[in-house]
Amino acid sequence: MEQTYGEVNQLGGVFVNGRPLPNAIRLRIVELAQLGIRPCDISRQLRVSHGCVSKILARYNETGSILPGAIGGSKPRVTTPNVVKHIRDYKQGDPGIFAWEIRDRLLADGVCDKYNVPSVSSISRILRNKIGNLSQPGGSYDGGSSSCKQPAPQPALPYNHIYQYPYPSAVTAAGTKMSSHTGAPVAAAHVSLPRSWPSAHSVSNILGIRTFMEQSGALAGADGSTYPPKLEDWPGVNRTSFPASAQGINALDKSAVEADIKYPQPPPGLSAVSTFLSPCAYPSSNQPGVYGGPGGSYLSPAHHWQAQGNPLAHHHGPGVAVHGGELASSASFKHPAREAGDRKQATSPGGKAAADSLPGIHGLPVPASSS
DNA sequence: AGCGTGACGGTTGAC
DNA sequence: TCGTCAACCGTCACG
């Protein structure tokens, strides 16, 4: 299983094609940027392509979240039982009604809004397939009672609640799938950085990173001349090498990390730190959230984490503060608006998920003081 | 040199 | 259960 299968980019960094970078790395990118470090330097230091750095920072600026968008899945269905029911009613009331008229009525009656109203073709399909013969009213379809507006439960979430980040990380918490991983720890994620966080905090975090990197030899400091070892190496490193930072880091990530790494079965033992590094190693599995990466912590999908706390925040008090809740929060941070706009809607992000998972999130405290 | 952007190949997950 | 589809991902290369 596990082997990591990652690929190495031109900068020597490890990445998994198709999968998001570990939250920790994402977080780092944002932190470094907030410290005034240029994107190109961030790219080199973290060994992440500049395009990616640019993208993550742009997203962060736009949404306030460092979390990746929701991957996979389908848009929420608009043809909920309730909608079908209304369509049926309209059809029954006026057998000659056109699909476009039904569509207009759904909007007019408030059954649907412009965002979730079925297309004319969908309505036609419903008429043809589900309603077919009006004669059978009772239909089974209905279902519901509720309105369509919020389509079903899920639907409510816009597809993208993403921003919330369903991902493994946090939200996932939501329980969504991720959790399943089980073991995985998920870290929590809080990934979002509050924009406000004081840099000071950040710094520390950063330092953390740095530290460990430095130790490992990786980053060389400012000059950057030296970059961290390749991720590839990291793994090794991590485990073994990082003790030092461990503490700090550990705290942070440790857990998370571990999780990441092992996620599935987190061995309790591992030292945390290491994990930290490992990160990139994308852990083993495929599991995404899993990247062990440094950030793993952040990432981790797991719920547990959340509960536990955030890695980052913990001890250090780093700026990051990622409180557990954050995950969601991240999303929250930003304005829904955007989401709405962009992503599709955002309205309810997380819908349940987020909420569930993160209880605190909303409230999200902010970090600023994390500690 | 630095950065934005889009193509590309890839993964994911709802349907 | 499996294939499809559409979303996202990060890298790379170009301007």
XYZ file of C-alpha atoms (C1' of nucleotides) in Angstrom:
401
model
C 0.000 0.000 0.000
C 1.520 2.479 0.712
C 4.172 3.426 -0.887
C 4.287 6.681 -1.589
C 3.921 7.456 -4.802
C 4.708 10.817 -5.402
C 6.312 12.633 -8.131
C 9.070 15.103 -7.902
C 8.710 18.493 -9.461
C 11.356 20.645 -10.944
C 12.219 22.131 -7.635
C 12.748 18.807 -6.076
C 9.534 18.883 -4.176
C 7.306 15.915 -3.941
C 3.733 16.061 -4.959
C 0.995 13.710 -5.843
C -0.437 14.395 -9.171
C -4.056 15.198 -8.966
C -4.083 15.638 -5.270
C -3.881 18.797 -3.245
C -0.774 19.724 -1.400
C -0.848 18.980 2.257
C -2.555 21.602 4.206
C 0.493 22.223 6.151
C 2.305 23.258 3.099
C -0.572 25.349 2.001
C -0.610 26.949 5.315
C 3.031 27.610 5.158
C 2.698 29.238 1.879
C 0.206 31.652 3.240
C 2.153 32.277 6.335
C 5.304 33.003 4.500
C 3.488 35.302 2.186
C 2.090 37.145 5.112
C 5.497 37.592 6.442
C 6.373 39.361 3.327
C 8.262 36.645 1.653
C 7.960 36.773 -2.070
C 6.097 34.070 -3.854
C 9.118 33.077 -5.785
C 11.011 32.544 -2.588
C 8.191 30.634 -1.087
C 8.154 28.484 -4.131
C 11.772 27.691 -3.772
C 11.755 27.167 -0.108
C 8.841 24.891 -0.048
C 9.615 23.388 -3.356
C 6.252 23.992 -4.696
C 5.793 25.337 -8.181
C 5.286 29.007 -8.393
C 2.084 28.432 -10.232
C 0.791 26.573 -7.272
C 1.973 29.176 -4.847
C 0.310 31.791 -6.920
C -2.861 29.852 -7.017
C -2.996 29.166 -3.343
C -2.276 32.731 -2.430
C -4.784 34.005 -4.889
C -7.369 31.740 -3.477
C -6.523 32.707 0.001
C -6.845 36.315 -0.832
C -10.082 35.678 -2.454
C -11.644 33.325 -0.070
C -9.678 33.530 3.068
C -9.219 29.827 3.002
C -6.157 27.854 2.297
C -8.100 24.758 1.731
C -8.403 23.208 -1.637
C -11.732 22.991 -3.291
C -13.923 20.008 -3.227
C -12.749 17.376 -5.522
C -15.021 15.026 -7.261
C -18.616 14.570 -6.704
C -21.532 15.879 -8.532
C -23.621 18.876 -8.264
C -26.516 18.578 -5.997
C -29.557 17.362 -7.683
C -32.098 19.912 -8.445
C -34.821 17.522 -9.231
C -35.645 16.764 -5.714
C -38.753 14.893 -4.837
C -40.396 18.080 -3.937
C -39.628 19.610 -7.260
C -40.880 16.579 -9.035
C -43.998 16.771 -7.022
C -44.598 20.320 -8.029
C -43.910 19.552 -11.615
C -46.380 16.803 -11.434
C -48.909 19.086 -9.914
C -48.411 21.659 -12.558
C -48.741 19.092 -15.231
C -51.810 17.693 -13.757
C -53.319 21.086 -13.423
C -52.534 21.911 -16.979
C -51.634 18.959 -19.130
C -50.679 21.220 -21.935
C -48.178 23.146 -19.977
C -44.740 23.489 -21.479
C -41.605 22.611 -19.702
C -40.435 26.166 -19.783
C -43.675 27.240 -18.239
C -43.179 24.758 -15.486
C -39.762 26.133 -14.975
C -41.125 29.615 -14.678
C -43.717 28.475 -12.233
C -41.203 26.758 -10.079
C -39.408 30.023 -9.825
C -42.519 32.049 -9.390
C -43.848 29.831 -6.707
C -40.642 29.824 -4.887
C -40.211 26.154 -5.208
C -36.824 26.722 -6.642
C -34.603 29.635 -7.076
C -32.555 30.577 -9.996
C -29.718 28.522 -8.782
C -31.457 25.279 -8.426
C -34.260 25.411 -10.829
C -34.142 22.458 -13.184
C -33.400 23.107 -16.800
C -36.121 22.829 -19.317
C -34.611 19.645 -20.545
C -34.557 18.254 -17.048
C -38.183 19.100 -16.618
C -38.972 17.450 -19.881
C -37.153 14.392 -18.754
C -39.019 14.356 -15.530
C -42.279 14.657 -17.329
C -41.316 11.878 -19.584
C -39.704 9.533 -17.168
C -41.102 10.159 -13.830
C -44.349 11.622 -14.395
C -45.105 10.065 -17.525
C -48.546 9.280 -16.996
C -50.160 11.695 -14.960
C -52.709 9.357 -14.308
C -50.907 8.074 -11.535
C -50.834 10.763 -9.251
C -49.814 9.456 -6.250
C -46.654 9.213 -7.173
C -44.131 8.098 -5.550
C -41.968 10.703 -6.076
C -42.741 13.046 -3.819
C -41.221 12.907 -1.111
C -41.172 15.512 0.220
C -42.425 17.826 1.776
C -40.074 20.209 1.820
C -39.341 22.680 -0.450
C -37.019 22.477 -2.941
C -35.264 25.298 -2.196
C -32.951 23.643 -0.379
C -32.884 20.641 -1.981
C -32.410 18.095 0.063
C -30.231 17.957 2.670
C -27.305 17.916 0.860
C -28.077 20.046 -1.676
C -28.104 22.538 0.504
C -24.679 22.530 0.295
C -23.725 23.750 -2.614
C -21.534 21.820 -4.248
C -18.875 23.620 -3.217
C -19.074 23.959 0.106
C -15.911 23.425 -0.503
C -14.466 26.063 0.531
C -15.118 24.708 3.547
C -13.227 22.066 2.539
C -14.557 18.905 2.650
C -11.440 17.517 2.182
C -9.947 15.329 4.281
C -8.813 17.676 6.278
C -10.977 19.308 8.073
C -14.037 19.247 7.252
C -14.057 16.182 6.364
C -14.560 16.051 9.292
C -17.628 16.611 8.669
C -17.673 13.371 8.632
C -17.913 12.971 5.421
C -16.087 10.568 4.063
C -12.999 11.160 5.357
C -13.617 10.074 8.446
C -13.877 6.945 7.286
C -10.463 6.613 6.962
C -10.527 5.952 10.195
C -7.830 6.257 11.646
C -6.737 8.847 10.257
C -6.386 11.353 12.235
C -7.405 13.991 10.888
C -6.142 16.712 11.751
C -7.802 19.224 11.951
C -7.659 21.459 10.518
C -8.002 24.367 10.831
C -6.625 25.417 8.144
C -7.586 28.603 7.580
C -5.528 31.182 8.641
C -7.053 34.018 9.910
C -5.976 36.718 8.075
C -5.488 38.624 10.944
C -3.293 36.570 12.690
C -0.436 38.314 13.877
C 2.480 37.555 12.214
C 4.166 36.897 15.213
C 2.432 33.841 15.538
C 3.033 32.925 12.262
C 6.428 33.312 12.673
C 6.629 30.923 15.164
C 5.045 28.518 13.130
C 7.127 29.271 10.506
C 9.970 29.007 12.527
C 8.831 25.788 13.351
C 8.992 24.845 10.009
C 11.986 26.406 9.337
C 13.504 25.070 12.091
C 12.949 21.821 11.244
C 13.891 22.355 7.899
C 16.953 23.925 8.750
C 17.838 21.271 10.904
C 17.289 18.952 8.389
C 19.271 21.021 6.367
C 16.704 21.830 4.275
C 15.933 25.219 4.148
C 18.629 27.092 4.501
C 17.616 30.000 5.621
C 17.185 32.943 4.030
C 19.288 32.453 1.362
C 17.399 29.740 0.405
C 20.182 28.410 -1.151
C 19.554 25.357 0.282
C 16.379 23.994 -0.019
C 14.990 21.470 1.975
C 15.756 18.149 1.167
C 13.615 16.733 -1.168
C 10.585 15.569 0.067
C 11.584 12.384 -0.886
C 13.994 12.535 1.658
C 11.759 13.899 4.066
C 10.266 10.885 5.054
C 13.261 9.612 6.202
C 14.000 12.553 7.727
C 11.203 12.900 9.474
C 11.092 10.089 11.234
C 14.362 10.129 12.351
C 15.561 13.290 12.166
C 13.575 15.676 13.547
C 13.502 15.274 16.990
C 14.534 18.480 17.705
C 12.048 20.420 16.359
C 9.926 18.033 17.380
C 8.922 19.646 20.234
C 7.700 22.545 18.777
C 6.612 21.070 15.898
C 5.534 18.214 17.400
C 3.158 19.803 19.136
C 1.929 21.053 16.174
C 1.859 18.617 13.887
C 2.620 15.803 15.590
C -0.485 14.498 15.946
C -1.620 15.558 12.923
C 1.167 14.408 11.277
C 1.140 11.191 12.533
C -2.060 10.831 11.422
C -1.211 11.815 8.199
C 1.275 9.627 7.730
C -0.057 6.762 9.007
C -3.254 7.761 8.925
C -4.853 4.717 8.739
C -3.414 3.274 11.490
C -1.674 5.625 13.235
C 0.755 4.219 15.096
C 0.882 5.801 18.083
C 4.228 5.790 18.404
C 5.547 7.662 15.757
C 7.032 10.546 16.607
C 5.409 13.277 15.651
C 7.740 15.303 14.285
C 8.854 13.285 11.850
C 5.854 13.263 10.434
C 5.960 16.585 9.964
C 8.334 16.261 7.471
C 7.254 13.520 5.891
C 4.773 15.154 4.557
C 5.167 15.207 1.468
C 5.580 11.983 1.266
C 2.308 11.597 0.721
C 1.635 9.127 2.738
C 0.894 6.343 2.019
C -1.996 5.984 0.906
C -3.918 7.257 -1.393
C -5.745 8.841 0.962
C -5.646 12.117 0.376
C -5.900 13.755 3.229
C -3.357 12.053 4.057
C -0.553 13.546 2.906
C 1.549 13.255 5.585
C 3.094 16.150 4.933
C 4.052 18.432 7.165
C 1.072 19.804 7.239
C -0.365 16.798 7.667
C -1.479 17.986 10.559
C -3.520 20.324 9.165
C -4.784 18.213 6.865
C -5.645 15.493 8.321
C -8.813 14.542 7.834
C -9.627 13.411 10.742
C -11.987 14.209 13.034
C -10.127 13.199 15.786
C -7.989 15.836 15.411
C -10.390 18.272 15.568
C -11.292 17.210 18.677
C -7.966 17.147 19.803
C -7.102 20.365 18.861
C -5.179 21.789 16.523
C -1.958 21.044 16.028
C -0.759 24.208 15.336
C -2.338 26.024 17.744
C -1.496 24.173 20.491
C 1.536 24.765 21.961
C 2.951 27.235 20.027
C 0.478 29.436 19.590
C 1.521 30.170 16.478
C -0.059 32.377 14.439
C -1.712 30.043 12.615
C -3.936 29.251 14.883
C -5.707 26.991 13.454
C -8.225 26.123 15.637
C -9.948 23.187 15.173
C -12.819 24.703 14.122
C -11.237 26.349 11.650
C -11.583 24.245 9.015
C -14.694 25.228 8.470
C -14.000 28.418 9.325
C -11.817 28.846 6.761
C -14.430 28.775 4.681
C -16.226 30.852 6.727
C -13.896 33.352 6.671
C -14.513 34.403 3.516
C -17.527 35.673 2.546
C -19.938 33.539 1.350
C -20.483 35.736 -1.209
C -17.701 34.745 -3.002
C -18.514 31.455 -2.744
C -21.643 31.954 -3.958
C -20.447 33.517 -6.775
C -17.734 31.579 -7.634
C -17.977 28.434 -6.569
C -21.155 27.862 -6.981
C -22.695 28.636 -4.134
C -21.747 28.523 -1.233
C -24.192 29.015 0.744
C -24.256 26.594 2.997
C -21.207 25.363 3.183
C -20.783 22.683 4.770
C -23.868 22.109 5.414
C -24.006 19.686 7.680
C -20.753 18.626 7.359
C -19.061 21.493 8.332
C -21.167 22.174 10.993
C -21.054 18.938 12.363
C -17.657 18.528 12.348
C -16.677 21.565 13.531
C -18.589 22.626 16.151
C -16.679 25.373 16.954
C -16.004 26.644 13.853
C -18.278 29.170 13.366
C -17.398 30.624 16.274
C -14.161 30.415 15.362
C -12.237 32.147 17.416
C -9.806 33.520 16.054
C -6.742 32.876 16.385
C -5.088 35.527 16.851
C -4.237 34.687 19.965
C -3.991 31.434 19.587
C -2.370 30.724 22.319
C 13.654 37.249 -12.543
C 9.015 37.161 -11.158
C 4.354 36.297 -11.884
C -0.208 35.157 -14.122
C -2.380 31.901 -16.928
C -3.873 27.881 -19.357
C -2.932 23.230 -21.037
C -2.158 18.842 -19.355
C -2.469 14.613 -16.987
C -4.218 13.053 -12.917
C -7.704 11.938 -8.856
C -12.075 12.000 -6.731
C -16.815 11.167 -5.860
C -21.928 11.659 -6.973
C -24.831 9.800 -10.082
C -20.768 -2.794 -9.388
C -18.996 -0.083 -12.761
C -18.642 3.678 -16.031
C -19.395 8.488 -16.827
C -18.858 13.096 -15.877
C -17.494 17.248 -13.964
C -15.168 19.219 -10.490
C -10.534 20.077 -8.471
C -5.421 19.366 -8.184
C -0.311 20.714 -9.078
C 3.077 21.030 -12.557
C 4.879 22.940 -16.473
C 5.617 26.108 -20.057
C 4.648 30.284 -22.164
C 4.211 35.201 -22.388
